[in-house]
mmCIF file of C-alpha atoms in Angstrom:
data_model
loop_
_atom_site.group_PDB
_atom_site.id
_atom_site.type_symbol
_atom_site.label_atom_id
_atom_site.label_comp_id
_atom_site.label_asym_id
_atom_site.label_seq_id
_atom_site.Cartn_x
_atom_site.Cartn_y
_atom_site.Cartn_z
ATOM 1 C CA MET Y 868 -0.005 0.003 -0.002
ATOM 2 C CA ASN Y 869 1.301 3.410 -0.935
ATOM 3 C CA ALA Y 870 1.833 5.534 2.165
ATOM 4 C CA PHE Y 871 -0.323 8.229 0.637
ATOM 5 C CA THR Y 872 -3.296 6.042 -0.272
ATOM 6 C CA THR Y 873 -6.105 5.955 2.212
ATOM 7 C CA ALA Y 874 -6.695 2.419 3.508
ATOM 8 C CA VAL Y 875 -10.142 0.841 3.627
ATOM 9 C CA ALA Y 876 -11.058 -1.817 6.168
ATOM 10 C CA VAL Y 877 -11.444 -5.415 5.090
ATOM 11 C CA GLY Y 878 -15.075 -6.189 4.328
ATOM 12 C CA SER Y 879 -16.014 -2.509 4.070
ATOM 13 C CA GLU Y 880 -18.818 -1.367 1.791
ATOM 14 C CA GLU Y 881 -18.315 1.163 -0.952
ATOM 15 C CA PRO Y 882 -18.600 4.555 0.794
ATOM 16 C CA LEU Y 883 -21.643 6.657 0.064
ATOM 17 C CA SER Y 884 -20.057 9.860 1.404
ATOM 18 C CA PRO Y 885 -17.842 11.551 -1.187
ATOM 19 C CA GLY Y 886 -14.654 13.045 0.161
ATOM 20 C CA TYR Y 887 -14.642 10.885 3.287
ATOM 21 C CA ASP Y 888 -10.840 10.714 3.056
ATOM 22 C CA ALA Y 889 -10.228 14.421 2.400
ATOM 23 C CA ALA Y 890 -8.359 14.852 5.671
ATOM 24 C CA THR Y 891 -6.490 11.543 5.560
ATOM 25 C CA LYS Y 892 -5.563 10.693 1.968
ATOM 26 C CA ASP Y 893 -2.238 12.557 2.261
ATOM 27 C CA ASP Y 894 -1.683 11.706 5.936
ATOM 28 C CA ALA Y 895 1.148 9.177 5.922
ATOM 29 C CA GLU Y 896 0.879 8.428 9.638
ATOM 30 C CA PHE Y 897 -2.836 7.798 9.396
ATOM 31 C CA ASN Y 898 -2.463 5.471 6.410
ATOM 32 C CA LYS Y 899 0.289 3.548 8.186
ATOM 33 C CA TYR Y 900 -1.900 2.697 11.168
ATOM 34 C CA PHE Y 901 -5.587 3.271 10.338
ATOM 35 C CA ARG Y 902 -8.209 2.541 7.732
ATOM 36 C CA HIS Y 903 -11.722 3.724 6.995
ATOM 37 C CA GLY Y 904 -14.668 1.367 7.152
ATOM 38 C CA PHE Y 905 -18.318 1.497 6.130
ATOM 39 C CA ILE Y 906 -21.161 -0.853 7.044
ATOM 40 C CA THR Y 907 -24.911 -0.402 6.789
ATOM 41 C CA ILE Y 908 -26.803 -0.757 10.057
ATOM 42 C CA ASP Y 909 -30.603 -0.442 9.817
ATOM 43 C CA ASP Y 910 -30.538 1.690 6.647
ATOM 44 C CA VAL Y 911 -27.723 3.973 7.882
ATOM 45 C CA GLN Y 912 -24.270 3.462 6.418
ATOM 46 C CA MET Y 913 -22.012 3.877 9.416
ATOM 47 C CA HIS Y 914 -18.501 5.257 8.983
ATOM 48 C CA TYR Y 915 -15.734 4.217 11.343
ATOM 49 C CA VAL Y 916 -11.954 4.401 11.478
ATOM 50 C CA ILE Y 917 -10.049 1.404 12.820
ATOM 51 C CA GLY Y 918 -6.426 0.687 13.631
ATOM 52 C CA GLY Y 919 -4.284 -1.664 15.641
ATOM 53 C CA ASP Y 920 -4.685 -5.333 16.469
ATOM 54 C CA GLY Y 921 -4.276 -5.329 20.252
ATOM 55 C CA PRO Y 922 -6.541 -7.455 22.427
ATOM 56 C CA GLN Y 923 -8.187 -4.489 24.182
ATOM 57 C CA VAL Y 924 -10.897 -2.870 22.048
ATOM 58 C CA MET Y 925 -11.385 0.875 22.539
ATOM 59 C CA VAL Y 926 -14.232 2.790 20.962
ATOM 60 C CA LEU Y 927 -14.132 6.605 20.581
ATOM 61 C CA LEU Y 928 -17.411 8.552 20.340
ATOM 62 C CA HIS Y 929 -17.247 12.189 19.256
ATOM 63 C CA GLY Y 930 -19.221 15.281 20.165
ATOM 64 C CA TRP Y 931 -20.637 18.303 18.384
ATOM 65 C CA PRO Y 932 -19.571 20.101 16.177
ATOM 66 C CA GLN Y 933 -16.984 17.450 15.370
ATOM 67 C CA SER Y 934 -16.620 13.948 13.994
ATOM 68 C CA TRP Y 935 -14.314 10.983 14.580
ATOM 69 C CA TYR Y 936 -11.550 13.416 13.504
ATOM 70 C CA GLU Y 937 -11.540 15.138 16.887
ATOM 71 C CA PHE Y 938 -9.576 12.134 18.185
ATOM 72 C CA ARG Y 939 -7.051 12.066 15.329
ATOM 73 C CA PRO Y 940 -4.226 13.770 17.351
ATOM 74 C CA ILE Y 941 -4.281 11.120 20.107
ATOM 75 C CA MET Y 942 -5.251 7.969 18.184
ATOM 76 C CA PRO Y 943 -1.757 6.702 17.279
ATOM 77 C CA SER Y 944 -0.658 6.972 20.894
ATOM 78 C CA LEU Y 945 -3.644 4.823 21.947
ATOM 79 C CA LEU Y 946 -2.658 1.894 19.723
ATOM 80 C CA PRO Y 947 -0.159 -0.099 21.797
ATOM 81 C CA GLY Y 948 -2.037 -3.129 23.135
ATOM 82 C CA ARG Y 949 -5.331 -1.999 21.619
ATOM 83 C CA THR Y 950 -7.612 -2.070 18.636
ATOM 84 C CA VAL Y 951 -8.924 1.491 18.337
ATOM 85 C CA ILE Y 952 -12.236 2.285 16.618
ATOM 86 C CA ALA Y 953 -13.406 5.883 16.156
ATOM 87 C CA ILE Y 954 -17.032 6.046 15.027
ATOM 88 C CA ASP Y 955 -18.990 8.748 13.219
ATOM 89 C CA LEU Y 956 -22.331 8.741 15.040
ATOM 90 C CA PRO Y 957 -25.413 7.935 12.922
ATOM 91 C CA GLY Y 958 -26.312 10.878 10.722
ATOM 92 C CA MET Y 959 -23.018 12.596 11.536
ATOM 93 C CA GLY Y 960 -19.593 12.910 9.947
ATOM 94 C CA ASP Y 961 -19.328 10.588 6.948
ATOM 95 C CA SER Y 962 -22.092 8.275 8.106
ATOM 96 C CA THR Y 963 -24.910 8.416 5.548
ATOM 97 C CA GLY Y 964 -28.646 8.104 6.137
ATOM 98 C CA ASN Y 965 -31.044 9.275 8.765
ATOM 99 C CA PRO Y 966 -31.749 7.249 11.909
ATOM 100 C CA PRO Y 967 -35.417 7.310 13.012
ATOM 101 C CA SER Y 968 -34.473 9.514 15.937
ATOM 102 C CA MET Y 969 -31.413 11.329 17.271
ATOM 103 C CA THR Y 970 -32.236 10.339 20.832
ATOM 104 C CA LYS Y 971 -29.134 8.891 22.412
ATOM 105 C CA THR Y 972 -30.743 5.552 23.230
ATOM 106 C CA VAL Y 973 -31.364 5.098 19.496
ATOM 107 C CA LEU Y 974 -27.868 6.204 18.539
ATOM 108 C CA ALA Y 975 -26.415 3.831 21.140
ATOM 109 C CA THR Y 976 -28.258 0.941 19.475
ATOM 110 C CA TYR Y 977 -26.494 1.713 16.187
ATOM 111 C CA VAL Y 978 -23.115 1.720 17.931
ATOM 112 C CA HIS Y 979 -24.012 -1.570 19.647
ATOM 113 C CA LYS Y 980 -24.916 -3.217 16.337
ATOM 114 C CA LEU Y 981 -21.821 -1.878 14.611
ATOM 115 C CA LEU Y 982 -19.628 -3.334 17.345
ATOM 116 C CA ASN Y 983 -21.425 -6.636 17.069
ATOM 117 C CA HIS Y 984 -20.824 -6.632 13.317
ATOM 118 C CA LEU Y 985 -17.119 -6.102 13.951
ATOM 119 C CA GLY Y 986 -17.148 -8.996 16.401
ATOM 120 C CA HIS Y 987 -16.800 -6.997 19.633
ATOM 121 C CA HIS Y 988 -19.553 -8.344 21.868
ATOM 122 C CA GLU Y 989 -17.942 -7.781 25.255
ATOM 123 C CA ASN Y 990 -15.198 -5.982 27.205
ATOM 124 C CA VAL Y 991 -15.241 -2.881 25.009
ATOM 125 C CA GLN Y 992 -13.547 0.206 26.488
ATOM 126 C CA VAL Y 993 -15.583 3.311 25.625
ATOM 127 C CA VAL Y 994 -14.362 6.896 25.440
ATOM 128 C CA GLY Y 995 -17.000 9.588 24.895
ATOM 129 C CA HIS Y 996 -16.756 13.365 24.579
ATOM 130 C CA ASP Y 997 -19.679 15.816 24.673
ATOM 131 C CA PHE Y 998 -22.592 14.076 22.898
ATOM 132 C CA GLY Y 999 -20.379 11.003 22.638
ATOM 133 C CA LEU Y 1000 -20.707 10.909 26.421
ATOM 134 C CA ASN Y 1001 -24.485 10.985 26.066
ATOM 135 C CA VAL Y 1002 -24.367 8.032 23.658
ATOM 136 C CA ALA Y 1003 -21.809 6.120 25.733
ATOM 137 C CA TYR Y 1004 -24.080 6.078 28.781
ATOM 138 C CA PRO Y 1005 -27.137 4.380 27.217
ATOM 139 C CA LEU Y 1006 -24.784 2.035 25.346
ATOM 140 C CA ALA Y 1007 -23.438 0.847 28.689
ATOM 141 C CA ALA Y 1008 -26.818 0.921 30.438
ATOM 142 C CA GLN Y 1009 -28.642 -1.031 27.728
ATOM 143 C CA HIS Y 1010 -25.845 -3.426 26.749
ATOM 144 C CA ARG Y 1011 -24.104 -4.149 30.016
ATOM 145 C CA ASP Y 1012 -22.182 -7.227 28.836
ATOM 146 C CA GLN Y 1013 -20.635 -5.307 25.945
ATOM 147 C CA VAL Y 1014 -19.064 -2.354 27.787
ATOM 148 C CA ALA Y 1015 -16.132 -2.749 30.194
ATOM 149 C CA GLY Y 1016 -15.929 0.880 31.275
ATOM 150 C CA LEU Y 1017 -16.742 4.484 30.445
ATOM 151 C CA PHE Y 1018 -14.152 7.247 30.129
ATOM 152 C CA LEU Y 1019 -16.107 10.468 29.710
ATOM 153 C CA MET Y 1020 -15.023 13.985 28.752
ATOM 154 C CA ASP Y 1021 -16.779 17.318 29.350
ATOM 155 C CA GLY Y 1022 -20.465 16.865 28.760
ATOM 156 C CA GLY Y 1023 -23.755 17.070 30.629
ATOM 157 C CA LEU Y 1024 -25.630 13.832 31.243
ATOM 158 C CA VAL Y 1025 -29.274 14.800 31.560
ATOM 159 C CA GLY Y 1026 -31.453 12.609 33.753
ATOM 160 C CA LYS Y 1027 -32.592 12.526 37.349
ATOM 161 C CA ASN Y 1028 -30.729 15.597 38.590
ATOM 162 C CA LEU Y 1029 -29.449 17.437 35.503
ATOM 163 C CA LYS Y 1030 -32.429 18.784 33.632
ATOM 164 C CA PHE Y 1031 -32.382 20.058 30.077
ATOM 165 C CA ALA Y 1032 -33.414 23.510 31.240
ATOM 166 C CA THR Y 1033 -30.283 23.771 33.382
ATOM 167 C CA LEU Y 1034 -28.028 22.423 30.641
ATOM 168 C CA ALA Y 1035 -29.538 24.815 28.089
ATOM 169 C CA SER Y 1036 -28.478 27.776 30.198
ATOM 170 C CA VAL Y 1037 -24.786 26.862 29.743
ATOM 171 C CA SER Y 1038 -24.484 28.368 26.258
ATOM 172 C CA TRP Y 1039 -26.434 30.416 23.721
ATOM 173 C CA HIS Y 1040 -26.357 27.711 21.043
ATOM 174 C CA PHE Y 1041 -28.787 25.405 22.844
ATOM 175 C CA SER Y 1042 -31.666 27.845 22.359
ATOM 176 C CA PHE Y 1043 -30.615 28.685 18.804
ATOM 177 C CA PHE Y 1044 -30.574 25.066 17.681
ATOM 178 C CA LEU Y 1045 -34.112 24.508 18.995
ATOM 179 C CA GLN Y 1046 -35.382 26.927 16.321
ATOM 180 C CA ASN Y 1047 -36.445 24.440 13.653
ATOM 181 C CA PRO Y 1048 -36.052 24.916 10.698
ATOM 182 C CA LEU Y 1049 -34.736 28.457 11.217
ATOM 183 C CA ALA Y 1050 -31.336 27.322 12.527
ATOM 184 C CA GLU Y 1051 -30.689 25.197 9.422
ATOM 185 C CA GLU Y 1052 -31.882 27.945 7.091
ATOM 186 C CA LEU Y 1053 -29.575 30.527 8.664
ATOM 187 C CA VAL Y 1054 -26.486 28.285 8.772
ATOM 188 C CA THR Y 1055 -26.804 26.522 5.401
ATOM 189 C CA GLY Y 1056 -24.234 27.988 3.034
ATOM 190 C CA ARG Y 1057 -22.504 29.694 5.960
ATOM 191 C CA VAL Y 1058 -21.102 26.662 7.807
ATOM 192 C CA GLU Y 1059 -17.525 27.904 7.805
ATOM 193 C CA THR Y 1060 -18.537 31.308 9.186
ATOM 194 C CA PHE Y 1061 -20.741 29.698 11.801
ATOM 195 C CA LEU Y 1062 -18.220 27.101 13.015
ATOM 196 C CA THR Y 1063 -15.380 29.620 13.029
ATOM 197 C CA HIS Y 1064 -17.431 31.826 15.310
ATOM 198 C CA PHE Y 1065 -18.517 28.927 17.467
ATOM 199 C CA PHE Y 1066 -15.007 27.592 18.080
ATOM 200 C CA GLN Y 1067 -13.774 31.103 18.831
ATOM 201 C CA SER Y 1068 -16.647 31.684 21.240
ATOM 202 C CA VAL Y 1069 -15.687 28.699 23.409
ATOM 203 C CA LYS Y 1070 -11.941 29.163 23.085
ATOM 204 C CA THR Y 1071 -9.901 29.072 26.273
ATOM 205 C CA ALA Y 1072 -6.377 30.243 26.932
ATOM 206 C CA GLY Y 1073 -5.216 27.313 24.798
ATOM 207 C CA GLU Y 1074 -4.935 27.286 21.016
ATOM 208 C CA ASN Y 1075 -8.078 27.185 18.963
ATOM 209 C CA VAL Y 1076 -8.735 24.279 16.581
ATOM 210 C CA SER Y 1077 -6.221 24.120 13.741
ATOM 211 C CA ASP Y 1078 -7.025 25.162 10.189
ATOM 212 C CA ASP Y 1079 -6.970 21.507 9.127
ATOM 213 C CA GLU Y 1080 -9.397 20.527 11.877
ATOM 214 C CA LEU Y 1081 -11.725 23.383 11.072
ATOM 215 C CA ALA Y 1082 -11.682 22.511 7.374
ATOM 216 C CA GLU Y 1083 -12.640 18.892 8.115
ATOM 217 C CA PHE Y 1084 -15.478 19.858 10.433
ATOM 218 C CA VAL Y 1085 -16.750 22.415 7.882
ATOM 219 C CA ARG Y 1086 -16.667 19.702 5.225
ATOM 220 C CA VAL Y 1087 -18.804 17.212 7.123
ATOM 221 C CA PHE Y 1088 -21.258 19.799 8.525
ATOM 222 C CA SER Y 1089 -21.732 21.162 4.999
ATOM 223 C CA ARG Y 1090 -23.521 17.876 4.234
ATOM 224 C CA PRO Y 1091 -27.194 18.899 4.690
ATOM 225 C CA GLN Y 1092 -28.126 15.733 6.597
ATOM 226 C CA VAL Y 1093 -25.256 16.268 9.042
ATOM 227 C CA LEU Y 1094 -26.159 19.866 9.772
ATOM 228 C CA HIS Y 1095 -29.738 18.837 10.514
ATOM 229 C CA ALA Y 1096 -28.731 15.766 12.542
ATOM 230 C CA GLY Y 1097 -26.356 17.879 14.607
ATOM 231 C CA PHE Y 1098 -29.135 20.235 15.598
ATOM 232 C CA GLU Y 1099 -31.399 17.270 16.312
ATOM 233 C CA LEU Y 1100 -28.904 16.090 18.940
ATOM 234 C CA TYR Y 1101 -30.035 19.122 20.970
ATOM 235 C CA ARG Y 1102 -33.709 18.966 20.065
ATOM 236 C CA THR Y 1103 -33.987 15.441 21.513
ATOM 237 C CA LEU Y 1104 -32.381 16.232 24.896
ATOM 238 C CA THR Y 1105 -35.746 16.441 26.644
ATOM 239 C CA GLN Y 1106 -36.485 12.859 25.589
ATOM 240 C CA ASP Y 1107 -32.928 11.893 26.592
ATOM 241 C CA GLU Y 1108 -33.675 13.300 30.048
ATOM 242 C CA ALA Y 1109 -36.698 11.020 30.367
ATOM 243 C CA ASP Y 1110 -34.889 7.995 28.947
ATOM 244 C CA ASN Y 1111 -31.868 8.446 31.238
ATOM 245 C CA THR Y 1112 -34.051 8.980 34.306
ATOM 246 C CA THR Y 1113 -35.461 5.497 33.716
ATOM 247 C CA LEU Y 1114 -32.065 3.925 32.959
ATOM 248 C CA GLN Y 1115 -30.569 5.441 36.108
ATOM 249 C CA ASP Y 1116 -32.921 3.334 38.221
ATOM 250 C CA THR Y 1117 -30.351 0.559 37.628
ATOM 251 C CA PRO Y 1118 -26.933 2.098 38.375
ATOM 252 C CA LEU Y 1119 -23.876 1.107 36.385
ATOM 253 C CA THR Y 1120 -21.399 -1.127 38.178
ATOM 254 C CA ILE Y 1121 -18.581 -0.878 35.637
ATOM 255 C CA PRO Y 1122 -15.717 1.609 36.215
ATOM 256 C CA VAL Y 1123 -16.619 5.144 35.136
ATOM 257 C CA HIS Y 1124 -14.277 8.157 35.073
ATOM 258 C CA MET Y 1125 -14.927 11.685 33.872
ATOM 259 C CA ILE Y 1126 -12.620 14.590 33.165
ATOM 260 C CA THR Y 1127 -13.909 18.095 32.596
ATOM 261 C CA GLN Y 1128 -13.020 21.732 32.340
ATOM 262 C CA ALA Y 1129 -12.951 23.617 35.633
ATOM 263 C CA ALA Y 1130 -15.592 26.168 34.568
ATOM 264 C CA LEU Y 1131 -18.397 23.622 34.281
ATOM 265 C CA ALA Y 1132 -17.279 20.995 36.798
ATOM 266 C CA ASP Y 1133 -20.146 21.855 39.143
ATOM 267 C CA VAL Y 1134 -22.655 21.253 36.328
ATOM 268 C CA PHE Y 1135 -21.100 18.202 34.650
ATOM 269 C CA LEU Y 1136 -19.672 16.099 37.460
ATOM 270 C CA PRO Y 1137 -22.550 15.525 39.937
ATOM 271 C CA PRO Y 1138 -24.955 13.994 37.364
ATOM 272 C CA ILE Y 1139 -22.463 11.225 36.571
ATOM 273 C CA HIS Y 1140 -23.173 9.801 40.019
ATOM 274 C CA ASP Y 1141 -26.828 9.424 39.073
ATOM 275 C CA ALA Y 1142 -25.647 6.910 36.476
ATOM 276 C CA ALA Y 1143 -22.659 5.429 38.310
ATOM 277 C CA PRO Y 1144 -22.520 6.096 42.062
ATOM 278 C CA HIS Y 1145 -18.871 5.051 42.301
ATOM 279 C CA ALA Y 1146 -17.633 7.133 39.358
ATOM 280 C CA THR Y 1147 -14.389 9.030 39.740
ATOM 281 C CA SER Y 1148 -13.515 12.388 38.232
ATOM 282 C CA ALA Y 1149 -10.821 14.941 37.623
ATOM 283 C CA VAL Y 1150 -10.676 18.573 36.499
ATOM 284 C CA VAL Y 1151 -8.281 19.671 33.738
ATOM 285 C CA PRO Y 1152 -7.031 23.141 34.706
ATOM 286 C CA GLY Y 1153 -6.651 25.682 31.948
ATOM 287 C CA ALA Y 1154 -8.525 23.651 29.348
ATOM 288 C CA GLY Y 1155 -11.910 24.265 27.865
ATOM 289 C CA HIS Y 1156 -14.447 22.012 26.189
ATOM 290 C CA PHE Y 1157 -12.270 20.477 23.472
ATOM 291 C CA LEU Y 1158 -10.011 18.489 25.774
ATOM 292 C CA ALA Y 1159 -8.445 16.152 23.213
ATOM 293 C CA HIS Y 1160 -7.290 19.209 21.284
ATOM 294 C CA GLU Y 1161 -6.366 21.517 24.123
ATOM 295 C CA ALA Y 1162 -4.835 19.027 26.562
ATOM 296 C CA PRO Y 1163 -3.899 15.888 24.567
ATOM 297 C CA ASP Y 1164 -1.123 14.781 26.884
ATOM 298 C CA ARG Y 1165 -3.391 14.976 29.920
ATOM 299 C CA VAL Y 1166 -6.192 13.156 28.076
ATOM 300 C CA LEU Y 1167 -3.826 10.352 27.048
ATOM 301 C CA ALA Y 1168 -2.454 10.057 30.580
ATOM 302 C CA GLU Y 1169 -5.952 9.855 32.047
ATOM 303 C CA ILE Y 1170 -7.124 7.293 29.470
ATOM 304 C CA ASN Y 1171 -4.076 5.080 30.000
ATOM 305 C CA ALA Y 1172 -4.417 5.280 33.775
ATOM 306 C CA PHE Y 1173 -8.075 4.341 33.602
ATOM 307 C CA TYR Y 1174 -7.630 1.677 30.897
ATOM 308 C CA PRO Y 1175 -4.128 0.275 31.521
ATOM 309 C CA THR Y 1176 -2.717 -2.116 28.944
ATOM 310 C CA SER Y 1177 -0.188 -4.918 29.349
ATOM 311 C CA THR Y 1178 2.063 -3.188 26.814
ATOM 312 C CA PRO Y 1179 4.823 -1.073 28.457
#
């Protein structure tokens, strides 16, 4: 394989999303270690990126307004001892097709079935950021034999004690996205302007997303279905609150760890104990919401401490 040819996973379908490899086709390191994969699950062609052949399977679930690509900077360092799978959530990134709902219980079912298709029925280590956190929880709560642990990053888990109304007060964009279809109509054709403003508005003292990262996120959110699905992640939070309240009646017993920015620790950390009473947590000083970008060394250290491998 030429170092500058994007790899495709064995058994993968022909991709329906044009340009899926725009950010990776000239990335020699990516093509050395990772490959793209596509498989249809319940009428949605799911896109995932897979690398490594270690015995420990780790799944990465992204947030908004990102895709699997938010984990690209740390993925090679996660490989020793692991098989690493970064998934584009249904309707997002380079996944193609519309799930019947963007509630997180439904999205978790797609992830569950994708993992089953890949042969990973148990002992899966899950990492979730932002809305990836909100998908990771029902995945673990509904498929308890499949998930070995949850490593969660900076997101609000609605349910018994964190209500949507409280979470919506965190940032202006929650209310904006609820305006349907006005939000789509205003952002369509202006995705780059909108995302540039958004990333700048949540920027901390650290560096903002790189030009390459921004270009990739603009590319995927310029797909009309992805823009709409991204807003639907927010519009279904009230139903998520109800679903999680029921799921939290049976607490998780697997290990759960959450890291978060200091500014929202009081909002994000307590609700995790509604789901997992013995969960542990840590604050990342000086970082904002996009932890894998702003504090990659700390994120890697926390992941490796929580999910140790047998590889030195």
